[in-house]
XYZ file of C-alpha atoms in Angstrom:
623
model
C 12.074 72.785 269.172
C 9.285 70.261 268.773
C 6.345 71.383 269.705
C 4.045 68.465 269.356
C 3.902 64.477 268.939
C 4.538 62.864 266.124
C 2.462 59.933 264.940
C 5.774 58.470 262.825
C 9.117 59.781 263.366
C 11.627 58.421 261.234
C 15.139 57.919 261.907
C 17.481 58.032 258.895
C 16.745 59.595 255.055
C 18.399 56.522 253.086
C 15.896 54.188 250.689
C 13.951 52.858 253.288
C 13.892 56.117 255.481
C 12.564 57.893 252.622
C 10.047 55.256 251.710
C 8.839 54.706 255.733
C 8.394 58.807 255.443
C 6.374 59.386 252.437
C 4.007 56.408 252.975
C 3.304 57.356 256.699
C 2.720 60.899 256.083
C 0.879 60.142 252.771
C -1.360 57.632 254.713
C -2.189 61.575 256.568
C -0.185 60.776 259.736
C 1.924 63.346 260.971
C 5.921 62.382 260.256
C 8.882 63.488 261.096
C 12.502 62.594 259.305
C 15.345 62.965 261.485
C 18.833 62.598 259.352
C 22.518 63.338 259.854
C 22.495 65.322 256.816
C 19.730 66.794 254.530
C 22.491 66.997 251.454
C 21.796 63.142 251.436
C 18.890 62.141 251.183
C 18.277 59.326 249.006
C 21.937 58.824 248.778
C 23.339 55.495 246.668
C 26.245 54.800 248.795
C 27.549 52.291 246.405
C 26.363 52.007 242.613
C 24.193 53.781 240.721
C 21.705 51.904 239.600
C 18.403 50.598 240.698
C 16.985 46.983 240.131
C 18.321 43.895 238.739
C 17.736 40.719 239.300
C 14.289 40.370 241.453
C 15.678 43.801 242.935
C 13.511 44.755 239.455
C 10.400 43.229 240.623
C 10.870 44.902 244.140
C 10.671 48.445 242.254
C 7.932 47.778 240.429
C 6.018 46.528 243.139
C 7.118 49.470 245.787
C 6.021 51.726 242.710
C 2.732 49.558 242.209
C 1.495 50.355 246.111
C 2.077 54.159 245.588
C 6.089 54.213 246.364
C 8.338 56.661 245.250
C 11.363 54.280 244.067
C 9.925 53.581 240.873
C 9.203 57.597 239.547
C 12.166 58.254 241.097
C 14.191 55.932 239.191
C 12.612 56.432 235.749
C 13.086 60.318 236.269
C 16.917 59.943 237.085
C 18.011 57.131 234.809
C 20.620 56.893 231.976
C 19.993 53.936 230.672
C 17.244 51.125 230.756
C 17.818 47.401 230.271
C 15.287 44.432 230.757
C 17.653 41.600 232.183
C 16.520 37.871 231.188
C 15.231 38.558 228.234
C 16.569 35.210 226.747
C 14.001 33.196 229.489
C 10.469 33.095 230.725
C 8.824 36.724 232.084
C 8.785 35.592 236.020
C 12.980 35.683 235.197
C 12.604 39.527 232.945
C 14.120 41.621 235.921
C 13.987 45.658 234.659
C 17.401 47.717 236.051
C 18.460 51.583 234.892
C 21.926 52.925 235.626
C 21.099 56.614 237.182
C 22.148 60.016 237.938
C 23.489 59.801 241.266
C 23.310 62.890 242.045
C 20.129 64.046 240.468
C 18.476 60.478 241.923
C 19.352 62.105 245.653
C 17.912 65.332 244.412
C 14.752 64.393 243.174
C 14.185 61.764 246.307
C 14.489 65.274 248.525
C 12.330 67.740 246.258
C 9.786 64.993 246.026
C 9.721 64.319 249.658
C 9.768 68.576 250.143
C 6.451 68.367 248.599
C 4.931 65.690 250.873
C 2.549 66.969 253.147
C 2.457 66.008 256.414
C 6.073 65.433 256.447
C 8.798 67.792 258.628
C 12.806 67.563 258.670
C 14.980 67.610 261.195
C 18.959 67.408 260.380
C 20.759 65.874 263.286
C 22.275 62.512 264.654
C 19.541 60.706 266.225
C 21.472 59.014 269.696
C 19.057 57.179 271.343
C 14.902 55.986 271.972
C 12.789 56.944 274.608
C 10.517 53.999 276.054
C 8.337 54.148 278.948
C 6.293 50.800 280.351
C 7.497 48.833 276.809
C 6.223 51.474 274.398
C 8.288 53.953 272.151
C 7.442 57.788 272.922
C 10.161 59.178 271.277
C 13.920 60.054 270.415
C 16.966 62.075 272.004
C 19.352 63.464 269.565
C 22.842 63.930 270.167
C 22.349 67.699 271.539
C 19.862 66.558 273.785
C 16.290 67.246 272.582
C 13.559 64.883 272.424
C 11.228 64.648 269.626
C 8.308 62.893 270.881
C 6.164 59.991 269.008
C 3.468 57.169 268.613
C 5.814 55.434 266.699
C 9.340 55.158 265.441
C 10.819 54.071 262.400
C 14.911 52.999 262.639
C 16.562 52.981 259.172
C 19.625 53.654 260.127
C 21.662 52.004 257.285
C 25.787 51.178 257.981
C 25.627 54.059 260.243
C 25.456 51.995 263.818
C 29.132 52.102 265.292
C 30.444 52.074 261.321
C 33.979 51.467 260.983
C 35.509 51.536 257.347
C 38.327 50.052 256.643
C 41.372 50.694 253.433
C 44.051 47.884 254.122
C 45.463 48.262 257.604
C 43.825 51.700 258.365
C 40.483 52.162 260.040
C 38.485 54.746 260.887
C 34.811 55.535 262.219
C 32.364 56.363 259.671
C 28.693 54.885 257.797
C 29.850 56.019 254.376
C 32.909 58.264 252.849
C 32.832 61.149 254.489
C 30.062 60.520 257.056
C 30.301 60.182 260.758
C 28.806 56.818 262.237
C 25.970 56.862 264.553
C 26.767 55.488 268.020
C 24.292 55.020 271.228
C 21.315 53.981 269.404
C 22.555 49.744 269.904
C 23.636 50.128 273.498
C 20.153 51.331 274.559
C 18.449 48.542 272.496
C 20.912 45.973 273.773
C 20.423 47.166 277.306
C 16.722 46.227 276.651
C 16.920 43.067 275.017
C 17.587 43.190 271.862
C 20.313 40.687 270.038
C 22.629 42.629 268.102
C 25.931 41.420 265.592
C 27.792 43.045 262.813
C 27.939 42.461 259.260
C 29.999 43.675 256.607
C 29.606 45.135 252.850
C 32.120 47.075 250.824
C 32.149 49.317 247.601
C 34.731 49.713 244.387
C 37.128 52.817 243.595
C 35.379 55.865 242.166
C 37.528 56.844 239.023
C 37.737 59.910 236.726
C 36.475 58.974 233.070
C 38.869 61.145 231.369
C 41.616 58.932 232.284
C 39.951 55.556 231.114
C 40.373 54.562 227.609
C 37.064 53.561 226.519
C 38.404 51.734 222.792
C 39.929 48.924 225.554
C 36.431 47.900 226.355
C 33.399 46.210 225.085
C 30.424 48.674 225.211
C 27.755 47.747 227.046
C 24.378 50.054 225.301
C 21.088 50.074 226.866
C 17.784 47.994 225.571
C 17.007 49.823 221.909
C 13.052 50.145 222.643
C 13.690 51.010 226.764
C 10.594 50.314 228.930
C 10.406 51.760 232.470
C 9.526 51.308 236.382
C 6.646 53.204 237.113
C 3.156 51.963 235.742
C 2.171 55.851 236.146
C 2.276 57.616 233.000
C 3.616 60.721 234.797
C 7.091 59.005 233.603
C 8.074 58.194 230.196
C 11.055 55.657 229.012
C 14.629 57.176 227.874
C 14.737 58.811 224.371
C 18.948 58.908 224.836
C 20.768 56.729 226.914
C 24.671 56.612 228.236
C 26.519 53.267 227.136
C 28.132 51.737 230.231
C 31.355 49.498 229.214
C 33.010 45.866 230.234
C 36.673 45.155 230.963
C 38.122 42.131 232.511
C 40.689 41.414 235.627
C 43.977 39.605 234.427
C 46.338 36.672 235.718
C 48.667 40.102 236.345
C 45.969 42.496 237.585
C 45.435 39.174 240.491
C 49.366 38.952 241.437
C 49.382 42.244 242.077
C 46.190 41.908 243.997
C 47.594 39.437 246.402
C 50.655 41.365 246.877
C 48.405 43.502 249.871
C 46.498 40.013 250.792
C 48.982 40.421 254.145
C 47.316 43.980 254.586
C 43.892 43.003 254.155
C 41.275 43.507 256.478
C 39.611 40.378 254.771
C 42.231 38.157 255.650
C 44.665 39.863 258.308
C 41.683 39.235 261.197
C 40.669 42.871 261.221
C 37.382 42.148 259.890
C 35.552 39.684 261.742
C 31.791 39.841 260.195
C 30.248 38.412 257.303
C 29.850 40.305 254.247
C 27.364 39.505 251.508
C 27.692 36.422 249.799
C 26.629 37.395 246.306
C 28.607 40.292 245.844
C 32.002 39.248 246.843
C 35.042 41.866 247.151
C 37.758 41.000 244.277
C 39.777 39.680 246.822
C 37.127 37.592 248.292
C 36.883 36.281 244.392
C 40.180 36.007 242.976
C 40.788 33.678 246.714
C 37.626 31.696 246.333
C 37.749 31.354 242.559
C 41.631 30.627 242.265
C 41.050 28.291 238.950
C 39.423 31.796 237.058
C 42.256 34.032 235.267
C 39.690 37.071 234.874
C 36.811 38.646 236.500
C 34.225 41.210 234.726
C 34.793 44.753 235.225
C 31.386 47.171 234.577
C 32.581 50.525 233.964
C 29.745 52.185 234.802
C 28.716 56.520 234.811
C 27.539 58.051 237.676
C 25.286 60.318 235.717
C 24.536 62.386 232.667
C 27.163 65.276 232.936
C 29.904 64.069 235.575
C 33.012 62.060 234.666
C 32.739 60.200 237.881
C 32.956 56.449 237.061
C 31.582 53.240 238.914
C 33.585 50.202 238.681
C 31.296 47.343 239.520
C 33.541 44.127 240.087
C 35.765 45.517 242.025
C 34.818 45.994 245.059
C 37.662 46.061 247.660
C 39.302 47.007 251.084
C 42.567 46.555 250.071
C 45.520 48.904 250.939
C 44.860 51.711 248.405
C 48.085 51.948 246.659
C 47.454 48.376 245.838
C 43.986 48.952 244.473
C 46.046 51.757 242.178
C 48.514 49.492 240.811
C 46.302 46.712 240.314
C 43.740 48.491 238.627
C 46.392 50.286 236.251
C 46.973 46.396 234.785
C 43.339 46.574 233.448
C 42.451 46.711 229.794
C 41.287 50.805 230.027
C 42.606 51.534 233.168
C 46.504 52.580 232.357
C 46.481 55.780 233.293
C 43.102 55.844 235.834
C 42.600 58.799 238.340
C 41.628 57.673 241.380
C 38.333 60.093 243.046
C 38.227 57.621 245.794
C 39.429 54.216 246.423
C 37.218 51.639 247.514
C 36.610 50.445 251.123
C 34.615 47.867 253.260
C 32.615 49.044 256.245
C 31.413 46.975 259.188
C 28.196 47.695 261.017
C 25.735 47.030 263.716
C 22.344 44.929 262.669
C 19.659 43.384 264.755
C 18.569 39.580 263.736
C 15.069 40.366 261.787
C 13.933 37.379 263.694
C 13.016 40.204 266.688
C 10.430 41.920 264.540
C 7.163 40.653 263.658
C 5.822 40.764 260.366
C 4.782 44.159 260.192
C 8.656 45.022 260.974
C 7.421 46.357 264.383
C 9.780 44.680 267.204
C 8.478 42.120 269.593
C 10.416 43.854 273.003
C 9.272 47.145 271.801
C 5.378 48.392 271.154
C 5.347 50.865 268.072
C 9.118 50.619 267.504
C 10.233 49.503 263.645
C 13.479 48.581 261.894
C 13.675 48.844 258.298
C 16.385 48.043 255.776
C 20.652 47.216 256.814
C 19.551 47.528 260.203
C 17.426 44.115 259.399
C 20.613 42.400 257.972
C 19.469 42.929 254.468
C 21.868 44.753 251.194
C 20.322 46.685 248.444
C 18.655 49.499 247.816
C 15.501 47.929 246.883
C 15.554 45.602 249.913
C 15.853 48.965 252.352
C 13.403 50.886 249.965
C 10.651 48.073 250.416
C 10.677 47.400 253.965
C 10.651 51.175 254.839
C 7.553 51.515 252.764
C 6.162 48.392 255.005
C 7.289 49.864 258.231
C 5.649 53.115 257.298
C 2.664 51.883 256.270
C 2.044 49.795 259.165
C 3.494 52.411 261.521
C 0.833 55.119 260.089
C -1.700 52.181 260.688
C -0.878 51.228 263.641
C -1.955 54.890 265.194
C -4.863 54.975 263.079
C -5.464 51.398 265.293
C -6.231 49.861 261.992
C -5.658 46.312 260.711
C -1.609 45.896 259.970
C -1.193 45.338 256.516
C 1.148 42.315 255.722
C 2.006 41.151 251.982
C 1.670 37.240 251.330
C 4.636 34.980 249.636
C 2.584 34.216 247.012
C 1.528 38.305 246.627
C 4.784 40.267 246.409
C 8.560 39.414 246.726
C 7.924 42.236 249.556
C 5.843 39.433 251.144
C 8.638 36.815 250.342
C 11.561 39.196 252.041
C 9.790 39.941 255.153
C 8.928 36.266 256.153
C 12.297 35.320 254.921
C 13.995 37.584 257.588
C 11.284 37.081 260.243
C 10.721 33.284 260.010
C 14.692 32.657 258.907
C 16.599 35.730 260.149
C 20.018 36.059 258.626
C 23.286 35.464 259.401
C 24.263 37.508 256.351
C 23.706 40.387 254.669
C 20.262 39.195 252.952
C 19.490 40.163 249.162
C 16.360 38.694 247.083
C 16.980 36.149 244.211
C 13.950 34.980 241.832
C 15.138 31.740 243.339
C 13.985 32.501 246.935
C 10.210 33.012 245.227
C 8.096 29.513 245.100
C 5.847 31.914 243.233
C 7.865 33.564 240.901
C 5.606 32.658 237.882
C 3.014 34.941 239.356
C 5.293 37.565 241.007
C 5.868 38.759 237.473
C 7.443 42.349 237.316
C 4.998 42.583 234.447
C 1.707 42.434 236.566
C 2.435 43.700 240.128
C 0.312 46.986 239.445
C -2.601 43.902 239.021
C -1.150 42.259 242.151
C -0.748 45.610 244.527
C -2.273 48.481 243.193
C -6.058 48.021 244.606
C -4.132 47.545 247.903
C -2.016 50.833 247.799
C -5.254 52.309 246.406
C -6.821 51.211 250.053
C -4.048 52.630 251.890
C -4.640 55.831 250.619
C -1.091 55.380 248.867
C -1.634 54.602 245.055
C -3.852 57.142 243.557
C -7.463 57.131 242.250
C -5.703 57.528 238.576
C -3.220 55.246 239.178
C -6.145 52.782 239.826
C -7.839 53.801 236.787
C -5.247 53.224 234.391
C -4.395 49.895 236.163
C -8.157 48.687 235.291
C -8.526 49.898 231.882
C -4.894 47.890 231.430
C -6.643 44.498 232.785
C -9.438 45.119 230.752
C -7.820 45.535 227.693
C -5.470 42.823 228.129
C -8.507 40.293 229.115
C -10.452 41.601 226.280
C -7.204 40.870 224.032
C -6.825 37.217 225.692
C -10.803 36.702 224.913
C -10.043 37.588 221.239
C -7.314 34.794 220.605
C -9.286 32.457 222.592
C -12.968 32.993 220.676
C -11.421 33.931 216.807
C -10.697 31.392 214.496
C -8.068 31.551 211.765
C -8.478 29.464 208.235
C -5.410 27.401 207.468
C -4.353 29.929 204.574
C -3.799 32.590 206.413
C -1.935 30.838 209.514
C -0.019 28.503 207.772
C 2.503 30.414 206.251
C 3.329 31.930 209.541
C 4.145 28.571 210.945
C 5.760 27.204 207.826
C 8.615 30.117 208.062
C 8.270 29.328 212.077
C 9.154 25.419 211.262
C 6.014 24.769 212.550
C 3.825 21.947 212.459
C 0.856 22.742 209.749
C -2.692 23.064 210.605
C -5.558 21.768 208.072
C -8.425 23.257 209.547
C -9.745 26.510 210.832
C -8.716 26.695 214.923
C -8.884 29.425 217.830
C -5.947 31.391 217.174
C -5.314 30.577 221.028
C -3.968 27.702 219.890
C -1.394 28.048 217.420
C -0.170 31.322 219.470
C 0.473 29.158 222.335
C 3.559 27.281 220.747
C 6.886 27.932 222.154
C 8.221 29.393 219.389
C 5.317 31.384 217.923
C 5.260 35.135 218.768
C 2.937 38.206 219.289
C 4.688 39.273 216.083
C 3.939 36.591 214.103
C 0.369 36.593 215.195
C 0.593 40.169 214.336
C 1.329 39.417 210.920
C -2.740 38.203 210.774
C -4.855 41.394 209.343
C -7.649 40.928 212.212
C -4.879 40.458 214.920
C -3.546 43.800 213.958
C -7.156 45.592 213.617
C -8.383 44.901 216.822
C -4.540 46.081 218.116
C -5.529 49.660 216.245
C -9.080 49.884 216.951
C -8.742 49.455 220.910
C -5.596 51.302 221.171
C -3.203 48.579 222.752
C 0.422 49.469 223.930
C 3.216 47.731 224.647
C 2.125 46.480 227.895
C -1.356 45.310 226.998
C 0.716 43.570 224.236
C 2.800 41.533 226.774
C 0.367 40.648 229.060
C -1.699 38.913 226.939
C 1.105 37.024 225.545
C 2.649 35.944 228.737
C -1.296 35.124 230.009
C -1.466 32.913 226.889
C 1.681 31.254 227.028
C 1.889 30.452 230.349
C -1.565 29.813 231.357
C -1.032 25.603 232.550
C 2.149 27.311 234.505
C -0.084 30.442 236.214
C -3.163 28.098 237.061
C -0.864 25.637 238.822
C 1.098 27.966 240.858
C -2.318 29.605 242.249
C -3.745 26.262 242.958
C -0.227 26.051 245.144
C -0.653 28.965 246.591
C -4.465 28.609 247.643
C -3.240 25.606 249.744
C -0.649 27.513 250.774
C -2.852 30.034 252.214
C -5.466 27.579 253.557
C -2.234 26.943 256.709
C -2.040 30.883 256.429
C -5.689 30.991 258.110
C -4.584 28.657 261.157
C -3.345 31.164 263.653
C -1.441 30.275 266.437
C -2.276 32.139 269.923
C -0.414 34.733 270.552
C 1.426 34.232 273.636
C 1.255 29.861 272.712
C 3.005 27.776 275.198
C 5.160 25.367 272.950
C 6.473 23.244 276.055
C 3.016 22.382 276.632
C 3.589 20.002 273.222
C 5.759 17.283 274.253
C 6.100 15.534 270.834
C 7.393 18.718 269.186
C 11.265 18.567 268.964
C 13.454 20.297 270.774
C 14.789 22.638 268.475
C 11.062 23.487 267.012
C 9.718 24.358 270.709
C 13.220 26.611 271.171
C 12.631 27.964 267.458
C 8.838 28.922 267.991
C 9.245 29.885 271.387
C 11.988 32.599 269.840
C 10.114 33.739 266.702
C 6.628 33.393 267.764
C 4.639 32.765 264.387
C 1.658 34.089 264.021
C 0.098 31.347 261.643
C 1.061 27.512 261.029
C 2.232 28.490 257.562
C 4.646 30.462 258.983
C 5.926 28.085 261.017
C 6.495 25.600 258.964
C 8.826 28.348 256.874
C 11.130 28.119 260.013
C 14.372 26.576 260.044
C 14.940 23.743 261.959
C 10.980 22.998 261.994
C 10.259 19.884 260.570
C 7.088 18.317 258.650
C 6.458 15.802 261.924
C 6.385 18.954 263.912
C 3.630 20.723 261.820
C 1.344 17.368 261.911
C 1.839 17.783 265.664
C 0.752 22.042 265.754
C -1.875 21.111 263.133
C -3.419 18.349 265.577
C -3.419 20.738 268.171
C -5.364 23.140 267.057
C -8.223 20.800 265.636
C -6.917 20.184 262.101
């Protein structure tokens, strides 16, 4: 059946098994995707929509190495907004609602026309290791599919078990059998294993809802996009989503199935994710609130399937009915589904090292839910990582690992490696000390000559990415050498409320107020000329704003960041003997011991590892 190694075989055809597969086979190594089912490919097992808060940042820097998130996303969407728009640019966080079903297409024609890349459609039950090294996979009718390397992305599929009120039954999503054998052979060799738990909202039929009930929610009026290619262009026509609200009722009736709850009846015994609480999990936790927001929200252009975001739940489903029936909109909803939790198997990301490759197990990768981690863009950015260093790692080239202070990619891996998780994991701007340069603005700046190295990001891509800088320096280099005579600026800042200059200044200056605008500057005749005469779009437009603005802000977090990276440059020896350092703590020497860092900066990321007991590696190793 297969009749030669693989250099990448990759197991699972969710977000990050479809990222691991087209940047390994991309990179030119041979690849292989193994999945239950080839119908679902790129499915979105809960809503349909991609980015968000930070999760925005993660597209646009998957799409900025030579991903396929980003394209993807732009060519399925329904509607665009830029969240955050009311504070600073690291905090603007792009999101579309999309097409589920066309989004799932498109992620399996575009990975049909990936060279290097076979399928295989079958459950994938266990690894094949000989003397510590992966050399393969047995699937569930026997056969092995032999490889250098093997990517594990295998979602909420390990041992899944949904649950709907007191029932249960096996499955990793509606519909879908769960995956068993896979975590007793990695337990069996080490590995630390627990469960976690996530959950989705009732799918509804739209023709029941009554849409004059609820606040519409339209998308931006001038939508931008994900993809800095300009083989995607930004909606001409969008679909309005809608808002409802939860009700002192809608919560009594709600509590009426509390007794039949997985969530509180002992059932469910895992942790689900903390920032995306089940309505249950709210209305207990947040007793003194009398309504929650309901997002009403289309699954795609033509279908009258409906999303309802908020309302996530594992209730009994008659319960969910009833309840949901009590909501502005929702008196005579049609069920399609109701919602349901699921619990699955995970393996603490503290096991892997940085390029996602596990410590037990040479040439063996986990990517995505597997890792502990929620999302879609989460999954989608650590299967490009895994691929990319899986494809590298047979090439025996250098791994390629992203810094904290290059990528949120770089701040999600060492989060999971140096922190692990004891719950389901999902980025926040907040988690980014470097947020102010992690800009979803510039990470085509930031990651593009990398993917272009790779062999991931094309030649074009890198083109347009250059003439972009240049044109946004050259704009930056035009505030900061023209001056402006107090005639023409001042009546910009007098309708601005702005202080009054007397003298002729570098426009630089006046533009860098808080409250005065590339509009306003616009409003100056050689401002606009040299916007016409060198062709400047939107994004050129931006740049040099936010460059201008927030120059004092930019400077200071590199300077940060270059001392940061000055601990990045210790390493640490690879197999290090921590006992040998008798004034490090206790819990440091058991925490390094454990996660092995490769570098003191990583180290000191560690919980647990204090300041004292970084002076004491630091004087160690000649610093």
């Amino acid at each position: 059946m297969f009749d030669k190694i693989y250099d990448v075989i990759v197991v699972g055809a969710g977000h990050a098994g479809g990222e691991a597969a087209a940047a390994a086979a991309n990179m030119g190594s041979s690849t292989l995707l193994i999945t239950m089912n080839l119908q679902n490919i790129g499915q979105m097992s809960c809503n349909p929509a991609m980015g968000g808060i930070a999760k925005g940042q993660i597209v646009r820097e998957i799409d900025a190495l030579g991903g396929y998130s980003g394209i993807i996303s732009d060519e399925t969407a329904i509607q665009f907004k830029m969240l955050n728009k009311s504070k600073g640019p690291a905090m603007w966080s792009p999101r579309v609602q999309s097409d589920r079903m066309r989004f799932s297409e498109e992620w399996r024609l575009k990975l049909e026309r990936t060279p290097n890349l076979d399928f295989y459609q079958e459950m994938v039950g266990g690894i094949v290791v000989e003397d510590g090294k992966i050399v393969g996979v047995k699937t569930s009718l026997g056969l092995t599919a032999r490889g250098k390397t093997v990517v594990l992305t295998n979602g909420t599929f390990l041992n899944g078990l949904i649950h709907i009120g007191d029932k249960q039954f096996g499955g990793g999503r509606a519909g879908e059998r769960a995956s068993t054998g896979i975590t007793k052979e990695l337990t069996d060799l080490g590995f630390e294993t627990g469960r976690m738990k996530t959950g989705t909202p009732p799918r509804v039929d739209g023709r029941s809802l009554d849409f004059s009930k609820m606040e519409v929610q339209p998308g931006d009026v001038d939508p931008e996009k994900f993809s800095y290619s300009s083989s995607t262009k930004p909606l001409t026509k969008q679909r309005d989503c809608h808002l409802s609200y939860t009700s002192p009722q809608v919560h009594e009736m709600l509590k009426e199935g509390f007794d039949r709850s997985p969530m509180f009846n002992g059932s469910i015994k895992s942790i689900g994710p903390r920032y995306c609480p089940s309505i249950e999990d709210k209305i207990n936790r947040f007793a003194d609130k009398d309504r929650h927001q309901l997002f009403v929200e289309p699954e795609g252009w033509n279908t009258v399937e409906y999303y309802i975001n908020g309302f996530s739940t594992s209730l009994p489903e008659d319960i969910q009915f009833r309840a949901l029936r009590e909501v502005a909109g929702f008196e005579q909803v049609k069920f399609f589904r109701p919602g349901y939790a699921i619990e699955y198997d995970y393996f603490p990301p503290t096991q892997l090292k940085h390029t996602l490759e596990t410590k037990l197990v040479s040439g063996l990768f986990f990517a995505g839910q597997i890792n502990g981690t929620t999302g879609y863009e989460e999954a989608a950015s650590q299967g490009l990582m895994a691929g990319i260093n899986a494809a590298l790692l047979v090439q025996e080239k250098d791994p390629f690992i992203l810094k904290r202070n290059e990528a949120y990619i770089g701040v999600l891996v060492d989060d999971l490696i140096t922190k692990g998780t004891e719950e389901p994991y999902r980025m926040f701007t907040s988690r980014a000390e470097y947020r102010t340069l992690l800009r979803q603005d510039n990470a085509d700046f930031r990651l593009t000559p990398k993917g272009y190295d790779l062999g991931l990001a094309s030649e074009e891509r890198l083109r347009e990415m250059e003439i972009k800088q240049k044109k946004s320096d050259a704009f930056v280099g035009f505030f900061t050498n023209t001056s402006v005579p107090p005639e023409v600026l001042n009546p910009i800042l007098e309708s601005k409320d702005s202080a009054l200059v007397t003298q002729s200044d570098k426009m630089i200056r006046p533009f860098s107020r808080p409250n005065i605008t590339m509009d306003d500057m616009r409003k100056i005749e050689t401002v606009e000329a040299f916007i016409r005469e060198n062709e400047l779009d939107t994004e050129v437009l931006q740049q040099a704003e936010i460059q201008i603005k927030y120059a004092g802000y930019i400077e200071k977090e590199k300077n940060n960041a270059e001392k940061l990276n000055r601990l990045e440059g210790i390493k640490i020896p690879e197999n290090f003997d921590y006992t040998r350092l008798k004034s490090l703590s206790y819990e440091a020497t058991e925490k390094l011991s454990k996660i092995r860092p490769v570098t003191v900066s990583q180290a000191s990321r560690i919980s647990g590892v204090s300041p004292n007991d970084i002076s004491v590696l630091l004087v160690y190793m000649g610093r």
